[in-house]
Amino acid sequence: AQSVTQPDIHITVSEGASLELRCNYSYGATPYLFWYVQSPGQGLQLLLKYFSGDTLVQGIKGFEAEFKRSQSSFNLRKPSVHWSDAAEYFCAVGASSGGYQKVTFGTGTKLQVIP
Amino acid sequence: DARVTQTPRHKVTEMGQEVTMRCQPILGHNTVFWYRQTMMQGLELLAYFRNRAPLDDSGMPKDRFSAEMPDATLATLKIQPSEPRDSAVYFCASGLWDRANQPQHFGDGTRLSIL
């Protein structure tokens, strides 16, 4: 079975600074990887996804993530954080299991942006 | 943009009462998921439908929870009788799951408080 670890529960960055949110996964084959963002009072919104091909994927809102098979990681990055990026971020891994899809979400990382 | 619609957005009721939460998936999506989110447990998958048939409801307390999909445009999650520990945000998500690489699209959730 697959699993996802987001080691940082809470991160604080200054507006304009760069950001990297960590995600490690466990799965025997090539996984399907997702990053979602959740703003207060809202559902999860897809930021980006990785299926195959180029290991650096671009998403919405200026985010990107890099798949590193050797490290079992899929870290999310943004070169310059805006105050509106304050939210909770979830990494997820999808895989086929018993003939149907199963997606496992990490526990999330809360991002605080300070002026 | 097509959206997953959940109603009601907020529900406050006394323990022992029946609670019904509704979800309208994105038109054309053949898979519906119900999640529960709490501070303590994070995001938990409760149930999973594909082409209106329940595929996996192992995450749901069977004695009081039930999930149905009477037609392709409506999914329901019922709690009877409700208990204070059921207080949480309940999310519905829909997707196309013909291949194991399609993201889920989330509604904005129902915030449930059981007094």
mmCIF file of C-alpha atoms in Angstrom:
data_model
loop_
_atom_site.group_PDB
_atom_site.id
_atom_site.type_symbol
_atom_site.label_atom_id
_atom_site.label_comp_id
_atom_site.label_asym_id
_atom_site.label_seq_id
_atom_site.Cartn_x
_atom_site.Cartn_y
_atom_site.Cartn_z
ATOM 1 C CA ALA A 1 0.000 0.000 0.000
ATOM 2 C CA GLN A 2 1.155 3.511 -0.690
ATOM 3 C CA SER A 3 1.811 6.177 1.925
ATOM 4 C CA VAL A 4 2.679 9.858 1.998
ATOM 5 C CA THR A 5 4.683 11.796 4.553
ATOM 6 C CA GLN A 6 4.729 15.540 4.896
ATOM 7 C CA PRO A 7 7.329 16.084 7.600
ATOM 8 C CA ASP A 8 6.560 19.748 8.222
ATOM 9 C CA ILE A 9 3.292 20.448 10.002
ATOM 10 C CA HIS A 10 3.725 24.199 9.930
ATOM 11 C CA ILE A 11 6.035 26.527 7.981
ATOM 12 C CA THR A 12 6.432 30.287 8.200
ATOM 13 C CA VAL A 13 8.037 32.315 5.430
ATOM 14 C CA SER A 14 8.355 35.983 4.687
ATOM 15 C CA GLU A 15 6.504 37.435 1.756
ATOM 16 C CA GLY A 16 8.794 37.430 -1.266
ATOM 17 C CA ALA A 17 10.944 34.599 0.043
ATOM 18 C CA SER A 18 11.246 31.253 -1.675
ATOM 19 C CA LEU A 19 9.288 28.232 -0.492
ATOM 20 C CA GLU A 20 9.835 24.503 -0.503
ATOM 21 C CA LEU A 21 7.332 22.074 0.999
ATOM 22 C CA ARG A 22 8.505 18.523 1.444
ATOM 23 C CA CYS A 23 6.674 15.372 0.461
ATOM 24 C CA ASN A 24 7.938 11.806 0.599
ATOM 25 C CA TYR A 25 5.989 8.858 -0.684
ATOM 26 C CA SER A 26 6.174 5.127 -0.448
ATOM 27 C CA TYR A 27 4.995 2.975 -3.327
ATOM 28 C CA GLY A 28 6.470 0.021 -5.159
ATOM 29 C CA ALA A 29 5.892 1.254 -8.684
ATOM 30 C CA THR A 30 5.749 4.648 -10.351
ATOM 31 C CA PRO A 31 3.141 6.629 -8.474
ATOM 32 C CA TYR A 32 0.806 9.337 -9.596
ATOM 33 C CA LEU A 33 1.537 12.398 -7.472
ATOM 34 C CA PHE A 34 -0.548 15.450 -6.704
ATOM 35 C CA TRP A 35 -0.310 18.646 -4.716
ATOM 36 C CA TYR A 36 -3.487 20.306 -3.460
ATOM 37 C CA VAL A 37 -4.029 23.595 -1.627
ATOM 38 C CA GLN A 38 -6.798 24.294 0.867
ATOM 39 C CA SER A 39 -7.712 27.840 1.814
ATOM 40 C CA PRO A 40 -9.732 28.379 5.005
ATOM 41 C CA GLY A 41 -13.345 27.329 4.616
ATOM 42 C CA GLN A 42 -12.805 25.817 1.213
ATOM 43 C CA GLY A 43 -12.183 22.462 -0.348
ATOM 44 C CA LEU A 44 -8.944 21.195 -1.787
ATOM 45 C CA GLN A 45 -7.842 22.677 -5.094
ATOM 46 C CA LEU A 46 -5.429 20.878 -7.388
ATOM 47 C CA LEU A 47 -2.134 22.742 -7.846
ATOM 48 C CA LEU A 48 -0.295 20.275 -10.056
ATOM 49 C CA LYS A 49 0.127 16.602 -10.861
ATOM 50 C CA TYR A 50 2.815 14.211 -12.043
ATOM 51 C CA PHE A 51 2.151 11.079 -14.048
ATOM 52 C CA SER A 52 5.208 10.495 -16.200
ATOM 53 C CA GLY A 53 7.728 12.264 -18.387
ATOM 54 C CA ASP A 54 9.419 15.481 -17.342
ATOM 55 C CA THR A 55 10.134 15.267 -13.639
ATOM 56 C CA LEU A 56 9.687 19.001 -13.146
ATOM 57 C CA VAL A 57 6.031 19.909 -13.392
ATOM 58 C CA GLN A 58 4.487 23.329 -13.458
ATOM 59 C CA GLY A 59 1.225 24.131 -11.761
ATOM 60 C CA ILE A 60 -1.112 26.985 -11.140
ATOM 61 C CA LYS A 61 -0.316 30.076 -9.075
ATOM 62 C CA GLY A 62 3.390 29.901 -9.929
ATOM 63 C CA PHE A 63 4.046 26.603 -8.150
ATOM 64 C CA GLU A 64 6.233 23.789 -9.412
ATOM 65 C CA ALA A 65 7.216 20.389 -8.091
ATOM 66 C CA GLU A 66 10.020 18.013 -8.863
ATOM 67 C CA PHE A 67 9.718 14.246 -8.821
ATOM 68 C CA LYS A 68 12.880 12.541 -7.589
ATOM 69 C CA ARG A 69 12.575 8.796 -7.781
ATOM 70 C CA SER A 70 15.865 8.161 -6.015
ATOM 71 C CA GLN A 71 14.673 10.119 -3.000
ATOM 72 C CA SER A 72 10.994 9.117 -3.220
ATOM 73 C CA SER A 73 10.176 12.791 -3.028
ATOM 74 C CA PHE A 74 7.847 15.242 -4.721
ATOM 75 C CA ASN A 75 8.648 18.613 -3.169
ATOM 76 C CA LEU A 76 6.616 21.703 -3.964
ATOM 77 C CA ARG A 77 8.406 24.975 -4.665
ATOM 78 C CA LYS A 78 7.652 28.584 -5.359
ATOM 79 C CA PRO A 79 10.374 31.186 -5.983
ATOM 80 C CA SER A 80 8.555 34.106 -4.362
ATOM 81 C CA VAL A 81 5.693 33.667 -1.927
ATOM 82 C CA HIS A 82 2.717 36.021 -1.824
ATOM 83 C CA TRP A 83 0.549 36.657 1.215
ATOM 84 C CA SER A 84 -2.338 34.983 -0.594
ATOM 85 C CA ASP A 85 -0.395 31.713 -0.602
ATOM 86 C CA ALA A 86 -1.091 31.276 3.115
ATOM 87 C CA ALA A 87 -3.079 28.039 3.241
ATOM 88 C CA GLU A 88 -2.695 24.348 3.931
ATOM 89 C CA TYR A 89 -0.964 22.192 1.342
ATOM 90 C CA PHE A 90 -1.557 18.497 0.827
ATOM 91 C CA CYS A 91 0.562 16.042 -1.078
ATOM 92 C CA ALA A 92 -1.204 12.938 -2.391
ATOM 93 C CA VAL A 93 -0.199 9.725 -4.112
ATOM 94 C CA GLY A 94 -2.489 7.724 -6.376
ATOM 95 C CA ALA A 95 -2.089 4.142 -7.431
ATOM 96 C CA SER A 96 -4.125 1.276 -8.769
ATOM 97 C CA SER A 97 -5.180 -1.175 -6.119
ATOM 98 C CA GLY A 98 -7.300 -4.222 -6.735
ATOM 99 C CA GLY A 99 -8.500 -2.885 -10.048
ATOM 100 C CA TYR A 100 -9.508 0.547 -8.835
ATOM 101 C CA GLN A 101 -7.903 3.807 -7.949
ATOM 102 C CA LYS A 102 -6.777 4.673 -4.454
ATOM 103 C CA VAL A 103 -5.459 8.074 -3.439
ATOM 104 C CA THR A 104 -3.709 8.646 -0.151
ATOM 105 C CA PHE A 105 -3.321 12.150 1.230
ATOM 106 C CA GLY A 106 -0.581 13.414 3.489
ATOM 107 C CA THR A 107 -1.391 15.141 6.757
ATOM 108 C CA GLY A 108 -0.804 18.570 5.288
ATOM 109 C CA THR A 109 1.569 21.502 5.835
ATOM 110 C CA LYS A 110 0.180 24.818 7.022
ATOM 111 C CA LEU A 111 1.918 27.778 5.444
ATOM 112 C CA GLN A 112 2.002 31.106 7.208
ATOM 113 C CA VAL A 113 3.257 34.149 5.295
ATOM 114 C CA ILE A 114 4.529 37.114 7.257
ATOM 115 C CA PRO A 115 5.042 40.627 5.862
ATOM 116 C CA ASP B 1 -15.514 26.277 -14.317
ATOM 117 C CA ALA B 2 -17.419 23.148 -13.417
ATOM 118 C CA ARG B 3 -17.606 22.632 -9.668
ATOM 119 C CA VAL B 4 -18.624 20.045 -7.136
ATOM 120 C CA THR B 5 -21.526 21.461 -5.147
ATOM 121 C CA GLN B 6 -22.191 20.492 -1.551
ATOM 122 C CA THR B 7 -25.180 21.370 0.581
ATOM 123 C CA PRO B 8 -25.623 22.511 3.218
ATOM 124 C CA ARG B 9 -22.393 24.428 3.799
ATOM 125 C CA HIS B 10 -23.007 24.490 7.546
ATOM 126 C CA LYS B 11 -25.157 22.332 9.797
ATOM 127 C CA VAL B 12 -25.637 22.560 13.537
ATOM 128 C CA THR B 13 -27.880 20.036 15.228
ATOM 129 C CA GLU B 14 -28.326 18.148 18.466
ATOM 130 C CA MET B 15 -27.015 14.684 19.037
ATOM 131 C CA GLY B 16 -29.400 11.937 18.058
ATOM 132 C CA GLN B 17 -30.743 13.833 15.057
ATOM 133 C CA GLU B 18 -30.445 12.589 11.503
ATOM 134 C CA VAL B 19 -28.072 14.522 9.273
ATOM 135 C CA THR B 20 -28.120 14.382 5.483
ATOM 136 C CA MET B 21 -25.369 15.920 3.382
ATOM 137 C CA ARG B 22 -25.696 16.227 -0.362
ATOM 138 C CA CYS B 23 -23.228 16.422 -3.196
ATOM 139 C CA GLN B 24 -23.641 17.207 -6.860
ATOM 140 C CA PRO B 25 -20.584 15.908 -8.710
ATOM 141 C CA ILE B 26 -19.206 17.508 -11.837
ATOM 142 C CA LEU B 27 -21.301 16.502 -14.828
ATOM 143 C CA GLY B 28 -19.718 13.551 -16.570
ATOM 144 C CA HIS B 29 -17.595 12.433 -13.642
ATOM 145 C CA ASN B 30 -18.118 8.775 -12.852
ATOM 146 C CA THR B 31 -16.479 8.586 -9.434
ATOM 147 C CA VAL B 32 -17.533 10.191 -6.155
ATOM 148 C CA PHE B 33 -15.644 10.230 -2.877
ATOM 149 C CA TRP B 34 -16.699 11.238 0.631
ATOM 150 C CA TYR B 35 -14.035 12.472 3.036
ATOM 151 C CA ARG B 36 -14.088 13.673 6.629
ATOM 152 C CA GLN B 37 -11.588 16.231 7.861
ATOM 153 C CA THR B 38 -10.788 16.882 11.516
ATOM 154 C CA MET B 39 -7.880 18.492 13.290
ATOM 155 C CA MET B 40 -6.959 15.237 14.972
ATOM 156 C CA GLN B 41 -7.334 12.773 12.088
ATOM 157 C CA GLY B 42 -6.757 14.945 9.054
ATOM 158 C CA LEU B 43 -8.434 13.889 5.817
ATOM 159 C CA GLU B 44 -10.069 10.458 6.006
ATOM 160 C CA LEU B 45 -11.692 8.629 3.111
ATOM 161 C CA LEU B 46 -15.137 7.432 4.168
ATOM 162 C CA ALA B 47 -16.625 6.000 0.979
ATOM 163 C CA TYR B 48 -16.086 5.734 -2.721
ATOM 164 C CA PHE B 49 -18.530 5.275 -5.594
ATOM 165 C CA ARG B 50 -17.853 4.434 -9.194
ATOM 166 C CA ASN B 51 -20.652 4.637 -11.734
ATOM 167 C CA ARG B 52 -23.024 5.035 -8.736
ATOM 168 C CA ALA B 53 -22.013 1.717 -7.227
ATOM 169 C CA PRO B 54 -20.312 1.708 -3.820
ATOM 170 C CA LEU B 55 -16.809 0.334 -4.188
ATOM 171 C CA ASP B 56 -15.235 0.954 -0.844
ATOM 172 C CA ASP B 57 -16.889 2.180 2.333
ATOM 173 C CA SER B 58 -14.456 0.618 4.753
ATOM 174 C CA GLY B 59 -13.649 3.992 6.260
ATOM 175 C CA MET B 60 -17.203 4.610 7.341
ATOM 176 C CA PRO B 61 -18.789 3.610 10.672
ATOM 177 C CA LYS B 62 -21.437 1.218 9.367
ATOM 178 C CA ASP B 63 -23.775 1.407 12.320
ATOM 179 C CA ARG B 64 -24.667 5.065 11.862
ATOM 180 C CA PHE B 65 -23.339 6.219 8.496
ATOM 181 C CA SER B 66 -24.744 5.447 5.078
ATOM 182 C CA ALA B 67 -23.797 6.689 1.639
ATOM 183 C CA GLU B 68 -25.875 6.426 -1.491
ATOM 184 C CA MET B 69 -25.950 7.692 -5.010
ATOM 185 C CA PRO B 70 -29.565 7.652 -6.191
ATOM 186 C CA ASP B 71 -28.625 9.099 -9.559
ATOM 187 C CA ALA B 72 -25.589 10.369 -11.394
ATOM 188 C CA THR B 73 -26.148 13.943 -10.231
ATOM 189 C CA LEU B 74 -26.642 13.330 -6.525
ATOM 190 C CA ALA B 75 -24.664 11.630 -3.797
ATOM 191 C CA THR B 76 -25.795 11.623 -0.167
ATOM 192 C CA LEU B 77 -24.121 10.910 3.137
ATOM 193 C CA LYS B 78 -26.392 10.287 6.111
ATOM 194 C CA ILE B 79 -25.651 10.011 9.793
ATOM 195 C CA GLN B 80 -28.330 8.536 12.031
ATOM 196 C CA PRO B 81 -28.161 8.988 14.956
ATOM 197 C CA SER B 82 -25.564 11.738 15.037
ATOM 198 C CA GLU B 83 -23.046 12.037 17.875
ATOM 199 C CA PRO B 84 -20.766 14.900 18.979
ATOM 200 C CA ARG B 85 -17.717 12.988 17.696
ATOM 201 C CA ASP B 86 -19.163 13.271 14.186
ATOM 202 C CA SER B 87 -18.448 17.008 14.235
ATOM 203 C CA ALA B 88 -16.117 17.649 11.314
ATOM 204 C CA VAL B 89 -15.967 19.034 7.805
ATOM 205 C CA TYR B 90 -17.266 16.551 5.254
ATOM 206 C CA PHE B 91 -15.983 16.845 1.703
ATOM 207 C CA CYS B 92 -17.278 15.362 -1.474
ATOM 208 C CA ALA B 93 -14.978 14.965 -4.462
ATOM 209 C CA SER B 94 -15.581 13.706 -7.952
ATOM 210 C CA GLY B 95 -13.359 12.528 -10.758
ATOM 211 C CA LEU B 96 -12.884 10.475 -13.866
ATOM 212 C CA TRP B 97 -11.331 7.220 -12.825
ATOM 213 C CA ASP B 98 -10.989 5.280 -15.999
ATOM 214 C CA ARG B 99 -7.263 5.566 -15.563
ATOM 215 C CA ALA B 100 -5.293 5.763 -12.378
ATOM 216 C CA ASN B 101 -3.997 9.257 -13.006
ATOM 217 C CA GLN B 102 -6.950 11.585 -12.819
ATOM 218 C CA PRO B 103 -7.154 14.132 -9.987
ATOM 219 C CA GLN B 104 -10.132 14.540 -7.744
ATOM 220 C CA HIS B 105 -12.148 17.750 -7.703
ATOM 221 C CA PHE B 106 -13.379 18.809 -4.289
ATOM 222 C CA GLY B 107 -16.446 20.663 -3.125
ATOM 223 C CA ASP B 108 -16.228 23.329 -0.429
ATOM 224 C CA GLY B 109 -17.454 20.964 2.248
ATOM 225 C CA THR B 110 -20.209 20.752 4.851
ATOM 226 C CA ARG B 111 -19.138 21.942 8.280
ATOM 227 C CA LEU B 112 -21.078 19.800 10.741
ATOM 228 C CA SER B 113 -21.430 20.555 14.439
ATOM 229 C CA ILE B 114 -23.235 18.089 16.684
ATOM 230 C CA LEU B 115 -24.135 19.548 20.064
#
